[in-house]
Short mmCIF file of C-alpha atoms in Angstrom, two decimals:
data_model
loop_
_atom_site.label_atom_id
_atom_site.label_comp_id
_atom_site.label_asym_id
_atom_site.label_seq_id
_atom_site.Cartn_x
_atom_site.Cartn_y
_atom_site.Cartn_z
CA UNK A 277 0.00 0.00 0.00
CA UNK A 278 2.69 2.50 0.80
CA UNK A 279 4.49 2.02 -2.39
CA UNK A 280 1.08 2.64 -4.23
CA UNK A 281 0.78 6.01 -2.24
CA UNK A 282 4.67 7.18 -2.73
CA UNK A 283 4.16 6.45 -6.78
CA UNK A 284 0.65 8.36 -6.84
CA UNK A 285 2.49 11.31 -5.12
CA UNK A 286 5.40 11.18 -7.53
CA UNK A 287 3.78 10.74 -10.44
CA UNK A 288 3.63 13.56 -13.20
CA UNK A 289 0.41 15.47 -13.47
CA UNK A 290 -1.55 17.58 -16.08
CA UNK A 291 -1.81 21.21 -14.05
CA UNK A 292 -3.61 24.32 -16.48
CA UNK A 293 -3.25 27.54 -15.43
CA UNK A 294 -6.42 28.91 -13.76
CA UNK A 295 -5.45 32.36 -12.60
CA UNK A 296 -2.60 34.34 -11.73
CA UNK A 297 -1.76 37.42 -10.11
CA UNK A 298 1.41 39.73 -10.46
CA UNK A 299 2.96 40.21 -6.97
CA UNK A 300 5.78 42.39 -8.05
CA UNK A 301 7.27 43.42 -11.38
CA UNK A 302 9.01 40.32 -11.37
CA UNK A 303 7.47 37.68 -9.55
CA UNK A 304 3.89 36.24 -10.32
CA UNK A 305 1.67 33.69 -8.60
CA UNK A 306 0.20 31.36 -10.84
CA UNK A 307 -3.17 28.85 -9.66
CA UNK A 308 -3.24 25.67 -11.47
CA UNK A 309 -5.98 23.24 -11.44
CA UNK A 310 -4.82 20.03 -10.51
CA UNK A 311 -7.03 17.09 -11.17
CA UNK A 312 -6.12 14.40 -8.23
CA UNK A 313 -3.81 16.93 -6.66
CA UNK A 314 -3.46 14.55 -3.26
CA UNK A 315 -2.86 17.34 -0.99
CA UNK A 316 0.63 18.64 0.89
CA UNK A 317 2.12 20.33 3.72
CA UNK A 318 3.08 23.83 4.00
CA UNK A 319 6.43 24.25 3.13
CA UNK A 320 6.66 21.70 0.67
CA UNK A 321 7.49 21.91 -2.99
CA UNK A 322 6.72 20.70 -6.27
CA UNK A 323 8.88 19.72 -9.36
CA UNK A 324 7.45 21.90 -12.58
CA UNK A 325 8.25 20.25 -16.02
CA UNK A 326 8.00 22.15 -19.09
CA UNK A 327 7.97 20.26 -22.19
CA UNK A 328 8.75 22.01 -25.59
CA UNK A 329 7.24 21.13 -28.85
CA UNK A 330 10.24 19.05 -30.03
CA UNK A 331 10.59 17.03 -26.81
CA UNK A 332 12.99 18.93 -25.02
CA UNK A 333 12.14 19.55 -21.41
CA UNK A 334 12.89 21.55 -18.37
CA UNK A 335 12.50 21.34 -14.85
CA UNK A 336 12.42 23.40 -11.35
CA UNK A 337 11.55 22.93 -7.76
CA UNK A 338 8.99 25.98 -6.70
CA UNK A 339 7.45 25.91 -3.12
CA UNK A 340 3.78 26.24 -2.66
CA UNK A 341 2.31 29.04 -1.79
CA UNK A 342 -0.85 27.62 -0.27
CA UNK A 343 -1.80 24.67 2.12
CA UNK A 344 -3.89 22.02 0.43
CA UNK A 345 -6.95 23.19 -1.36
CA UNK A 346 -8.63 20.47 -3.04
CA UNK A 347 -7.54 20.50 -6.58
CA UNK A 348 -6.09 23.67 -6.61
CA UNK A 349 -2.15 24.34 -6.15
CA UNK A 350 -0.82 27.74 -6.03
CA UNK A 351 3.38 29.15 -6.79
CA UNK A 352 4.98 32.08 -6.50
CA UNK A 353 7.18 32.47 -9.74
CA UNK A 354 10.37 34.89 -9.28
CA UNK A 355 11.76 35.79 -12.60
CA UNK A 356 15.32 34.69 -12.56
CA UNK A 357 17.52 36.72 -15.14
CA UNK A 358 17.86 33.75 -18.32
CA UNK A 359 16.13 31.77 -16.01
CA UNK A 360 14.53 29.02 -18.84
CA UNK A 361 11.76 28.04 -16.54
CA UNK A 362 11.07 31.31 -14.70
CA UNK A 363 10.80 34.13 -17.68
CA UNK A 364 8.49 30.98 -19.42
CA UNK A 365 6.27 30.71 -16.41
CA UNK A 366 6.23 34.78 -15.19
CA UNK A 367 5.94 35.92 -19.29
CA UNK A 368 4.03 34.06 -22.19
CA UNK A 369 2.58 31.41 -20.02
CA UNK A 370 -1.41 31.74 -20.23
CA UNK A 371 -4.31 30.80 -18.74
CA UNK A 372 -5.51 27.32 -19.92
CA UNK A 373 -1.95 26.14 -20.99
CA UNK A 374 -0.76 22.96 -19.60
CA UNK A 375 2.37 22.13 -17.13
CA UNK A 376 3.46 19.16 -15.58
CA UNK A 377 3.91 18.92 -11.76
CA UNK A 378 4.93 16.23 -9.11
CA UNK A 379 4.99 16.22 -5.68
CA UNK A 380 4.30 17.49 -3.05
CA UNK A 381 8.21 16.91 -2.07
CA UNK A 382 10.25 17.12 1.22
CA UNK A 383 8.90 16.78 4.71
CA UNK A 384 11.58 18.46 6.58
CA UNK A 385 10.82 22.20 5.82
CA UNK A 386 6.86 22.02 6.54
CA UNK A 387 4.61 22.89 9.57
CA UNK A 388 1.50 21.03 11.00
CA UNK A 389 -1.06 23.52 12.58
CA UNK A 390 -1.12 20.53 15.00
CA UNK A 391 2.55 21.41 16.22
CA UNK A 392 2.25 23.47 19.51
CA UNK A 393 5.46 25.28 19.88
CA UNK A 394 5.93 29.02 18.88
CA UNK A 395 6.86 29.70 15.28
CA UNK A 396 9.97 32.09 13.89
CA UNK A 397 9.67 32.61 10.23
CA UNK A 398 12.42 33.97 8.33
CA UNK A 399 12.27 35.07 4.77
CA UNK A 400 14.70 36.48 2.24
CA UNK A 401 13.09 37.92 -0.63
CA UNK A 402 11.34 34.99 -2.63
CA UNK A 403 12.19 32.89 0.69
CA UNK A 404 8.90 34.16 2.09
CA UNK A 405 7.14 32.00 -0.40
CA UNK A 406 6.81 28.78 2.15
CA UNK A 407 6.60 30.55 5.25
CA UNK A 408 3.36 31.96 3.48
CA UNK A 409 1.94 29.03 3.43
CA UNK A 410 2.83 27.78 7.01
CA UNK A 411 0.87 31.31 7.58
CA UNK A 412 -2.27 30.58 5.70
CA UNK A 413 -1.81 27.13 6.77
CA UNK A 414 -2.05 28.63 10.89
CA UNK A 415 -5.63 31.12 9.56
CA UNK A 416 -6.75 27.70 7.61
CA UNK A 417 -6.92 25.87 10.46
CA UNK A 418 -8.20 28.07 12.95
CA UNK A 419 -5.00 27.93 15.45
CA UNK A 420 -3.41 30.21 17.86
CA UNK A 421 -0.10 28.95 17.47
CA UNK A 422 2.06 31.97 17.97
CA UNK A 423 3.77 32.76 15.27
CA UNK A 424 6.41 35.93 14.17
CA UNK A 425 7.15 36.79 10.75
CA UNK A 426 10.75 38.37 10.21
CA UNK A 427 10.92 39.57 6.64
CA UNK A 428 13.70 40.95 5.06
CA UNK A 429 13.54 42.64 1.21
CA UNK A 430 15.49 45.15 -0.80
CA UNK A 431 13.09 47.64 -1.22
CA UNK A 432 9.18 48.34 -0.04
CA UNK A 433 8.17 47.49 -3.92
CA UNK A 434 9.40 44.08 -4.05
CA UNK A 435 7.16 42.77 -0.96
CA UNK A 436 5.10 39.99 -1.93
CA UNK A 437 1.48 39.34 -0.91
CA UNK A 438 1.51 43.15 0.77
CA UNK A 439 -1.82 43.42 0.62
CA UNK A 440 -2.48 40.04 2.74
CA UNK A 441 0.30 40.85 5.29
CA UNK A 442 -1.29 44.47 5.46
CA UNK A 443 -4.01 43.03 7.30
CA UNK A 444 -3.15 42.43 11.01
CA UNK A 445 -3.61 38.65 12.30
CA UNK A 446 -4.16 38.21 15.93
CA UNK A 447 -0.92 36.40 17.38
CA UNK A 448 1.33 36.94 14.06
CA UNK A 449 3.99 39.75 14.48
CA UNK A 450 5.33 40.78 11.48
CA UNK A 451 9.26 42.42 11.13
CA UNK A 452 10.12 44.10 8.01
CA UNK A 453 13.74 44.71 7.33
CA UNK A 454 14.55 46.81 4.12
CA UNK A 455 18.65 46.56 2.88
CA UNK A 456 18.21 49.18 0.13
CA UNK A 457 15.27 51.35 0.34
CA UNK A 458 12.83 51.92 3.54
CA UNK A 459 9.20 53.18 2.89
CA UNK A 460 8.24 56.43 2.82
CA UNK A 461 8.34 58.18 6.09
CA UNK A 462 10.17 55.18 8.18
CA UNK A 463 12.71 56.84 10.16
CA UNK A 464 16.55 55.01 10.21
CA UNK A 465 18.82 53.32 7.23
CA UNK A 466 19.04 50.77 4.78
CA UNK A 467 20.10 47.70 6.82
CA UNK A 468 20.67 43.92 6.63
CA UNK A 469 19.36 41.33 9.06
CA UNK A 470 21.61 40.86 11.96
CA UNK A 471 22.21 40.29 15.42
CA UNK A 472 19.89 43.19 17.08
CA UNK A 473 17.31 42.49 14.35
CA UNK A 474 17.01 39.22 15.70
CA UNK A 475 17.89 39.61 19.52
CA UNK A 476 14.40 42.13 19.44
CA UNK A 477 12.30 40.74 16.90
CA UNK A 478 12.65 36.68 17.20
CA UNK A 479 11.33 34.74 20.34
CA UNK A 480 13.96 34.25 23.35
CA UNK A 481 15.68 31.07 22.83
CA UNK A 482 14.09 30.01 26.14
CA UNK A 483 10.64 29.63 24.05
CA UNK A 484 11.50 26.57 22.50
CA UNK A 485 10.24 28.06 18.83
CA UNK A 486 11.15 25.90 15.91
CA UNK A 487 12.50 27.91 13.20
CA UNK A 488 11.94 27.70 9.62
CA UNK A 489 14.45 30.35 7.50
CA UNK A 490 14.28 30.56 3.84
CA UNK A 491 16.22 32.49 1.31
CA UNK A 492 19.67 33.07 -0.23
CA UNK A 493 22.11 30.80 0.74
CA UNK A 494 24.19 34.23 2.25
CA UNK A 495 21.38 35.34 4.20
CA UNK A 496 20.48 31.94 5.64
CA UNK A 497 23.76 30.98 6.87
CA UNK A 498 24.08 34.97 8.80
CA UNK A 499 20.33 34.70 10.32
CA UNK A 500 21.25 31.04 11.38
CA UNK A 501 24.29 31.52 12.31
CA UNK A 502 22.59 34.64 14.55
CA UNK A 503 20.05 32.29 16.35
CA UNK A 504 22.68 29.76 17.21
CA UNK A 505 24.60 32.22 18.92
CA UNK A 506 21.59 33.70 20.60
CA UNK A 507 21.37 30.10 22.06
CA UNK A 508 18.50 28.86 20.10
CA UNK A 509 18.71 24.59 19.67
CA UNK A 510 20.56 23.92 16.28
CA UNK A 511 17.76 21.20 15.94
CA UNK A 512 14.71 23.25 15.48
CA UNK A 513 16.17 25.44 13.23
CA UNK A 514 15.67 24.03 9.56
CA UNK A 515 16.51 26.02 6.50
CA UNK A 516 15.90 25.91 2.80
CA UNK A 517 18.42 27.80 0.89
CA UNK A 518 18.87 29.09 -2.65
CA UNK A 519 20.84 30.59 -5.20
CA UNK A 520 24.73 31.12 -5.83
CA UNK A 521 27.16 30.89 -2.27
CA UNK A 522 29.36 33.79 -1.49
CA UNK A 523 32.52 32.44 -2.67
CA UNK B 797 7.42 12.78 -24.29
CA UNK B 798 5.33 15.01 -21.65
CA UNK B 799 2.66 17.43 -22.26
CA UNK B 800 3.78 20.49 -24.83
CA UNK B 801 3.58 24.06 -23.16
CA UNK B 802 2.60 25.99 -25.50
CA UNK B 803 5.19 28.62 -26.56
CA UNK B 804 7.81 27.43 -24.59
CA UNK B 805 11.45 26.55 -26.51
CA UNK B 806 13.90 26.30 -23.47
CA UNK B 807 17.40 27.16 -24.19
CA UNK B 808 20.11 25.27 -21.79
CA UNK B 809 20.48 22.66 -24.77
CA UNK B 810 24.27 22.47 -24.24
CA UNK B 811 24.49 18.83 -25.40
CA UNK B 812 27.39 18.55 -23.29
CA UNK B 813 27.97 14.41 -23.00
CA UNK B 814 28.88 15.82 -19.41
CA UNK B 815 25.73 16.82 -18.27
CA UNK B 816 22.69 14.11 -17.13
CA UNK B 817 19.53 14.81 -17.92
CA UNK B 818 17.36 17.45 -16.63
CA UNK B 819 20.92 19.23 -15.22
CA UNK B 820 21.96 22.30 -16.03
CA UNK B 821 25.34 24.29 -15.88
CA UNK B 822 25.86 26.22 -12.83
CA UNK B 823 28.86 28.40 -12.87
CA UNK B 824 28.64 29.12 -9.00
CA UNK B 825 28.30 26.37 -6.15
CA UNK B 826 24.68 26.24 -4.69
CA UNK B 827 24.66 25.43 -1.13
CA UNK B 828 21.56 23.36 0.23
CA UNK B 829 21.34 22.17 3.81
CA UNK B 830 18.45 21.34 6.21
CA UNK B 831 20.19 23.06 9.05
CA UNK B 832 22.08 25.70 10.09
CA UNK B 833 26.17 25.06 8.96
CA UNK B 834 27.72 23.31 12.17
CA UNK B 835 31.47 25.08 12.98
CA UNK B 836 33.41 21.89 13.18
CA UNK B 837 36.48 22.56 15.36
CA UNK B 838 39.42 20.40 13.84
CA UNK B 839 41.54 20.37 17.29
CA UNK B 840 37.98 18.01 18.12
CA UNK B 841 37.43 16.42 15.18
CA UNK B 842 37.47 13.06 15.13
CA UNK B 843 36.40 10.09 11.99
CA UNK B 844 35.24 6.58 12.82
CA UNK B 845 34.67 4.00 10.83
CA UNK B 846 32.80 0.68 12.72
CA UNK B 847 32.48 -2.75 10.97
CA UNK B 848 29.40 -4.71 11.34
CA UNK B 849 30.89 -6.46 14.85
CA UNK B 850 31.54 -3.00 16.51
CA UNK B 851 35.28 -2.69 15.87
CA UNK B 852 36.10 0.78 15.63
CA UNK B 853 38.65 2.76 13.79
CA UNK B 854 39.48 6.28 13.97
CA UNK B 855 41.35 9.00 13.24
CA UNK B 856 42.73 12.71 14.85
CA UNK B 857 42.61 15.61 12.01
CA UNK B 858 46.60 15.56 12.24
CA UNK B 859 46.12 11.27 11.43
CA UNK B 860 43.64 12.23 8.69
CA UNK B 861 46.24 14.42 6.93
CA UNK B 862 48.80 12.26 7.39
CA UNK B 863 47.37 9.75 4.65
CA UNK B 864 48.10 9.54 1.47
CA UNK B 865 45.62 12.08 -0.60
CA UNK B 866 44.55 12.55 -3.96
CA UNK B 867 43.36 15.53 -5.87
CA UNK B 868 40.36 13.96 -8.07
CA UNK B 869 39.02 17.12 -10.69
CA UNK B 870 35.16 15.04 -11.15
CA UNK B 871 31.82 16.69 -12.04
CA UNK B 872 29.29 17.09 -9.59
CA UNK B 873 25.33 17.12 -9.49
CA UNK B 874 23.14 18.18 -7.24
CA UNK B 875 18.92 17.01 -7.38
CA UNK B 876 17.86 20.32 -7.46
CA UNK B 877 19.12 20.11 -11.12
CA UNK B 878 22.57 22.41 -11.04
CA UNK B 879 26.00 20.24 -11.92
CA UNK B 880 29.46 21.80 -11.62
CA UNK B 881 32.05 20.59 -14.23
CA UNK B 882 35.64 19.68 -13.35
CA UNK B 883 35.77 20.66 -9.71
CA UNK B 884 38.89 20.25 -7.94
CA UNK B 885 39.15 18.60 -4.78
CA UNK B 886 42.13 17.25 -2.50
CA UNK B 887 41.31 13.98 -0.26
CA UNK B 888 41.85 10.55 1.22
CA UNK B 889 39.90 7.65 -0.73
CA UNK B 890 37.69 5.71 1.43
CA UNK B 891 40.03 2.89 0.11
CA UNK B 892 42.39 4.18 2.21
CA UNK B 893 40.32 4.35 5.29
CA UNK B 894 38.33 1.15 4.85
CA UNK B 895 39.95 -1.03 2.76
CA UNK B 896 41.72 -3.37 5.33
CA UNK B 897 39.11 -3.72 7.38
CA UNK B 898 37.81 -7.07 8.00
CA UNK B 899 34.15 -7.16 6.88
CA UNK B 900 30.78 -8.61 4.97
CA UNK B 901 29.16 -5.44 4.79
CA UNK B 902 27.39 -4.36 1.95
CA UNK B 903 25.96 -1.16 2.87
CA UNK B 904 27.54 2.02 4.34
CA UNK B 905 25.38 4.69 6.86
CA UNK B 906 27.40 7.98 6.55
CA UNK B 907 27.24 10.03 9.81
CA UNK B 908 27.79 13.83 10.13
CA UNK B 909 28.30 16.47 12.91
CA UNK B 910 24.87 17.86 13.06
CA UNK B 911 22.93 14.71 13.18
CA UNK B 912 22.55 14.17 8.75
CA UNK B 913 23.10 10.59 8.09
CA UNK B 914 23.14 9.15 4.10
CA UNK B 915 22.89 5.22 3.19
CA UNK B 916 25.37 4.21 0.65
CA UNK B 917 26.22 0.47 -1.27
CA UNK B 918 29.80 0.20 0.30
CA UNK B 919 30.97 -1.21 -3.29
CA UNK B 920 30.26 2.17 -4.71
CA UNK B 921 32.81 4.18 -2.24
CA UNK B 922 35.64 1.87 -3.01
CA UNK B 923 37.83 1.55 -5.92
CA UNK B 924 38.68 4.61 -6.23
CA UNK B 925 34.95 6.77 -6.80
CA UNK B 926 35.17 8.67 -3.39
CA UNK B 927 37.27 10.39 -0.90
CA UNK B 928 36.94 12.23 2.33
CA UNK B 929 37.60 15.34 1.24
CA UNK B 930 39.50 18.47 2.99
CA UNK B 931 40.22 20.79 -0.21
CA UNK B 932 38.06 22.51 -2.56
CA UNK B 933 39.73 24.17 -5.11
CA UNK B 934 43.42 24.07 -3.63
CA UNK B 935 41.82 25.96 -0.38
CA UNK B 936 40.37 24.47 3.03
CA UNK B 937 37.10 23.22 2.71
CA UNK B 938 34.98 26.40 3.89
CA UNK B 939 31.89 25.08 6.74
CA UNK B 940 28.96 25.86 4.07
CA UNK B 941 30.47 23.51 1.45
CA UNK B 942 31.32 20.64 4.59
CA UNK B 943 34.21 21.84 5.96
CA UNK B 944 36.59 20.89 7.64
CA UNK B 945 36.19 17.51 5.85
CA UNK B 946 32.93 16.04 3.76
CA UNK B 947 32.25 12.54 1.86
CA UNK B 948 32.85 13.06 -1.93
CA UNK B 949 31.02 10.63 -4.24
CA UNK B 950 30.70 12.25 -7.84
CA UNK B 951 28.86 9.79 -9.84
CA UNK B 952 25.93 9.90 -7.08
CA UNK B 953 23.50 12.91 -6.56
CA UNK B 954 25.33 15.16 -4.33
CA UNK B 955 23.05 14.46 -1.25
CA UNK B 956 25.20 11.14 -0.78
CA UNK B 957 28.19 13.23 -0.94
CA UNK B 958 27.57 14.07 3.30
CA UNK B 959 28.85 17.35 4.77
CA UNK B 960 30.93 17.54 7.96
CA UNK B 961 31.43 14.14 7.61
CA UNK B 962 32.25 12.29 11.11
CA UNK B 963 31.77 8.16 10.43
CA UNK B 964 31.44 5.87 8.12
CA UNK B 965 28.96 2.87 9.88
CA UNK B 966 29.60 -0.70 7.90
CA UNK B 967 26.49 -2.55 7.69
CA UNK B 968 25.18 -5.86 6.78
CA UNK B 969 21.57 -4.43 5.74
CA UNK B 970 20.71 -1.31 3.70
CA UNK B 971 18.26 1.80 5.90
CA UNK B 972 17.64 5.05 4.39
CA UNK B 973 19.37 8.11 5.72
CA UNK B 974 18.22 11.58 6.12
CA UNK B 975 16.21 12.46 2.51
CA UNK B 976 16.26 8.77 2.06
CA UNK B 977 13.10 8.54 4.97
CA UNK B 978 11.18 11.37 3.55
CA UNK B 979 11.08 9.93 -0.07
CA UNK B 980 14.33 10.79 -1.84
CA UNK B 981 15.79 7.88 -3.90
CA UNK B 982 17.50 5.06 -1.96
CA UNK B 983 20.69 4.86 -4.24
CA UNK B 984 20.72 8.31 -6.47
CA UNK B 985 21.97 7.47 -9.68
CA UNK B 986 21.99 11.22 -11.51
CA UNK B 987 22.15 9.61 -15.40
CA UNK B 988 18.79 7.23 -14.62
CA UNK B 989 17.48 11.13 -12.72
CA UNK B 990 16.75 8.79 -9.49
CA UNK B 991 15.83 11.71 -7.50
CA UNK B 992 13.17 10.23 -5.63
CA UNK B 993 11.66 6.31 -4.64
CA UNK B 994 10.06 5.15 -7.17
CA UNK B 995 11.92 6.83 -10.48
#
């Protein structure tokens, strides 16, 4: 029985776009409807295959955006500069036009609204694309769990789902931290994430909070590098980290 | 041959022999990890290697240099689809390290400072396809790429290839590892794209 269930999940399905919705000039949430989608976790991902019309193919790992929802899965596309996939999926992919996805993939980087402990979320730039879900995942399900959001982004324009986050949520504290441009009217500098950032805005290491931090490889290594040394337990911090190293 | 996207051509068509399918070049070196980078102290550092009867070998940092090393140059690649032509490392084959040993093992569980574990066939970390490896690129091995030492086993997706490596366990029965237990492929072969059970 459990090998039926483990080929079901990775087996590649038909997904056509239903919707999507621009978050930023370069980054784009696309719906798909996914006939016999089997449902996932928040935080996990899915494997997107493009095929092109001589055969040749192409294929990424994008986290979901959503927890389960029937038969409908929802990304958040960054465009990557000559990224095949990404300028494909953010540009002249259309409504109605078919993908193929498999999944949902990886169990390590996901939350269960029926985990107790406090929650730190940490998102680089398209990092917050996971820990999005984990937070519709927590309204979903109707828990209190606490949660805080620590989000860092170059400028106020490149915020994704700002209209969603506007909206306070009992219980979820959100952090903005902006490393080139600040809104208009926010008093201070430019600034990257670092050790005050986190000694005020994360939970005390005393709290027990499991961490989830997602982002550039850079950025994930300083802010987990940072809890660590604020004593937090190297075991309930799990990262997912992307893009080039610094060397 | 899957569903046609409509509109889509794709470019990275290097047909470079080199590359297995569904890879592409990556000119950087990605770092992926499920944990925050452990800061392995080598003054501390210690590598084991137990047989299947509990005999236990191991070796100081100052031992592990001792050894004879080699400097393989091998491709790498990683699941997530990125491979790295011709990198240069310096190392000690696992040869070295297990070779005498007195055992009837056939599988190898690959232990790391931090708690990651990765199963292996023992038969494909001998003859000369890996190494425990201290140099990248005629430098130290920096912590987010394993440092100070990390299993090296090219012709296997790079998850086998463990970070801040610390044992090698010899035993008579094969149990996944780490990504092994939540659905990655058991033995990771990147030319038959076994990147998860069941492919």
């Amino acid at each position: 029985m459990a090998r039926t269930a483990v080929s079901g999940r990775l087996a590649w399905r038909v997904a056509r776009l239903a919707e999507f919705r621009d978050e930023t000039p370069t980054a784009r949430t696309l719906v798909f409807d996914l006939p016999g989608w089997p449902g996932h976790l928040a935080g996990q991902h899915v494997d997107v295959r493009l095929t092109a019309a001589d055969g040749y193919r192409a294929q990424r790992s994008y986290s979901l955006a959503t927890p389960a929802n029937g038969d409908r899965v929802e990304l958040t596309v960054q465009r990557v500069a000559d990224g095949e996939v990404s300028e494909h999926l953010t540009g002249p992919y259309a409504i109605g036009d078919p993908v193929e996805i498999r999944g949902p993939i990886g169990g390590w980087f996901a939350w269960r609204p029926t985990n107790p402990e406090p929650v730190l979320l940490i998102a680089g730039g398209s990092g917050i694309v996971p820990l999005m879900s984990m937070i519709r995942a927590r309204r979903a399900a109707g828990v209190r769990t606490p949660f805080k959001l620590i989000y860092s982004l170059r400028t106020p324009a490149e915020q994704y789902y700002a209209d969603e986050l506007r909206t306070p949520v009992a219980g979820l504290d959100i952090t903005y931290v902006y490393t080139r441009e600040l809104p208009e009217g926010r008093p201070g500098i430019p600034r990257r994430i670092d050790v005050a950032t986190l000694n005020t805005a994360a939970w005390p290491a005393e709290f027990g909070a499991t961490a989830f931090i997602c982002g550039p490889t850079a950025f994930v290594e300083t802010a987990a590098d940072i809890l660590l040394a604020l004593g937090h337990d190297p075991h309930r911090i799990r990262t997912e980290r992307f893009g080039p190293s610094r060397d | 041959m899957g569903v046609v996207t409509p509109g889509f051509q794709g470019r990275a068509r290097s047909g470079d022999p080199r590359l297995p399918p569904g890879q592409y070049l990556a000119e950087d070196f990605p770092v992926l990890s499920a944990g925050p980078t452990p800061r392995v102290r080598t003054e501390t550092w210690e590598f084991a290697v137990t047989t299947e009867k509990g005999d236990k070998h191991t070796w100081s940092w100052a031992e592990l240099l001792a050894l004879p090393s080699e400097k393989p140059t091998v491709d790498i690649h990683c699941v997530t689809q990125w491979s790295k032509l011709d990198t240069r490392w310096r190392g000690v084959a696992v040869d070295t390290l297990v070779g005498g040993l007195d055992t009837e093992a056939d599988y190898v569980m690959v232990h790391s400072y931090g708690g990651y574990t990765t199963n292996l066939p023992l038969a494909d970390l001998l003859d000369g396809q890996a190494w425990i490896a201290y140099e990248y690129d005629g430098k130290p091995l920096t912590p987010e790429h394993g440092g100070p030492a990390r299993l090296l086993v090219p012709h296997l997706y790079f998850w086998k290839s463990a970070k801040w490596v610390r044992g090698l366990e010899l035993k008579t029965r094969d149990e996944p590892g780490f990504w092994e237990n939540v659905g990655y492929h058991d033995y990771g072969d990147p030319w038959r794209e076994q990147r998860y059970q069941g492919d």
